[in-house]
Amino acid sequence: MKNKSKRIALYDPYLSTLGGGEKHILSILDVFAEQGYE
């Protein structure tokens, strides 16, 4: 039986440079989590 969970990944090449973009990435991931993605 296959695992049918929905998964998504976001890649940020600038994660080591903090500057506010992390807030946007986390907001995007929150939207996907609400849609049932892991």
Short mmCIF file of N, CA and C in Angstrom, two decimals:
data_model
loop_
_atom_site.label_atom_id
_atom_site.label_comp_id
_atom_site.label_asym_id
_atom_site.label_seq_id
_atom_site.Cartn_x
_atom_site.Cartn_y
_atom_site.Cartn_z
N MET A 1 0.84 -1.18 0.00
CA MET A 1 0.00 0.00 0.00
C MET A 1 0.89 1.24 0.00
N LYS A 2 0.63 2.14 -0.91
CA LYS A 2 1.42 3.36 -1.02
C LYS A 2 0.99 4.39 0.01
N ASN A 3 1.96 5.18 0.44
CA ASN A 3 1.69 6.30 1.33
C ASN A 3 1.07 7.41 0.50
N LYS A 4 -0.15 7.79 0.81
CA LYS A 4 -0.85 8.78 -0.01
C LYS A 4 -0.89 10.16 0.64
N SER A 5 0.01 10.41 1.58
CA SER A 5 0.04 11.74 2.18
C SER A 5 0.64 12.73 1.18
N LYS A 6 0.12 13.94 1.23
CA LYS A 6 0.62 14.99 0.34
C LYS A 6 1.80 15.67 1.03
N ARG A 7 2.88 15.85 0.29
CA ARG A 7 4.06 16.49 0.85
C ARG A 7 4.53 17.60 -0.08
N ILE A 8 5.14 18.58 0.54
CA ILE A 8 5.69 19.69 -0.23
C ILE A 8 6.96 20.16 0.46
N ALA A 9 7.86 20.70 -0.32
CA ALA A 9 9.09 21.26 0.23
C ALA A 9 9.35 22.59 -0.46
N LEU A 10 9.80 23.54 0.31
CA LEU A 10 10.23 24.83 -0.24
C LEU A 10 11.71 24.97 0.01
N TYR A 11 12.41 25.43 -0.98
CA TYR A 11 13.86 25.61 -0.86
C TYR A 11 14.16 27.10 -0.89
N ASP A 12 14.95 27.54 0.05
CA ASP A 12 15.37 28.94 0.11
C ASP A 12 16.89 28.98 0.11
N PRO A 13 17.51 29.34 -1.00
CA PRO A 13 18.97 29.35 -1.06
C PRO A 13 19.59 30.43 -0.17
N TYR A 14 18.78 31.33 0.34
CA TYR A 14 19.29 32.43 1.16
C TYR A 14 18.91 32.28 2.62
N LEU A 15 18.60 31.06 3.05
CA LEU A 15 18.15 30.85 4.42
C LEU A 15 19.21 31.26 5.44
N SER A 16 20.48 31.14 5.08
CA SER A 16 21.53 31.52 6.02
C SER A 16 21.66 33.04 6.17
N THR A 17 21.02 33.78 5.26
CA THR A 17 21.03 35.24 5.34
C THR A 17 19.67 35.70 5.85
N LEU A 18 19.61 36.02 7.13
CA LEU A 18 18.34 36.42 7.72
C LEU A 18 18.00 37.84 7.28
N GLY A 19 16.71 38.05 6.97
CA GLY A 19 16.35 39.38 6.52
C GLY A 19 14.85 39.57 6.35
N GLY A 20 14.04 38.65 6.77
CA GLY A 20 12.60 38.83 6.68
C GLY A 20 11.92 37.88 5.72
N GLY A 21 12.66 37.33 4.78
CA GLY A 21 12.06 36.40 3.83
C GLY A 21 11.57 35.13 4.50
N GLU A 22 12.14 34.80 5.64
CA GLU A 22 11.74 33.59 6.36
C GLU A 22 10.26 33.67 6.76
N LYS A 23 9.81 34.86 7.10
CA LYS A 23 8.41 35.05 7.48
C LYS A 23 7.50 34.69 6.30
N HIS A 24 7.89 35.07 5.11
CA HIS A 24 7.08 34.77 3.92
C HIS A 24 7.10 33.28 3.62
N ILE A 25 8.26 32.65 3.74
CA ILE A 25 8.36 31.21 3.51
C ILE A 25 7.46 30.46 4.49
N LEU A 26 7.51 30.84 5.77
CA LEU A 26 6.68 30.17 6.78
C LEU A 26 5.20 30.42 6.53
N SER A 27 4.84 31.59 6.04
CA SER A 27 3.45 31.87 5.71
C SER A 27 2.96 30.98 4.58
N ILE A 28 3.80 30.80 3.58
CA ILE A 28 3.46 29.92 2.46
C ILE A 28 3.29 28.49 2.96
N LEU A 29 4.21 28.04 3.82
CA LEU A 29 4.11 26.68 4.35
C LEU A 29 2.86 26.51 5.22
N ASP A 30 2.46 27.54 5.94
CA ASP A 30 1.22 27.48 6.73
C ASP A 30 0.01 27.25 5.83
N VAL A 31 -0.03 27.91 4.70
CA VAL A 31 -1.14 27.74 3.76
C VAL A 31 -1.19 26.29 3.27
N PHE A 32 -0.03 25.74 2.91
CA PHE A 32 0.00 24.35 2.46
C PHE A 32 -0.39 23.39 3.58
N ALA A 33 0.01 23.67 4.82
CA ALA A 33 -0.35 22.82 5.96
C ALA A 33 -1.87 22.81 6.15
N GLU A 34 -2.51 23.96 5.97
CA GLU A 34 -3.96 24.04 6.08
C GLU A 34 -4.65 23.22 4.99
N GLN A 35 -3.98 23.03 3.86
CA GLN A 35 -4.53 22.26 2.75
C GLN A 35 -4.25 20.77 2.88
N GLY A 36 -3.56 20.36 3.96
CA GLY A 36 -3.33 18.94 4.21
C GLY A 36 -1.96 18.44 3.83
N TYR A 37 -1.07 19.32 3.45
CA TYR A 37 0.28 18.91 3.10
C TYR A 37 1.12 18.76 4.36
N GLU A 38 2.10 17.88 4.28
CA GLU A 38 3.04 17.70 5.39
C GLU A 38 4.23 18.59 5.19
#
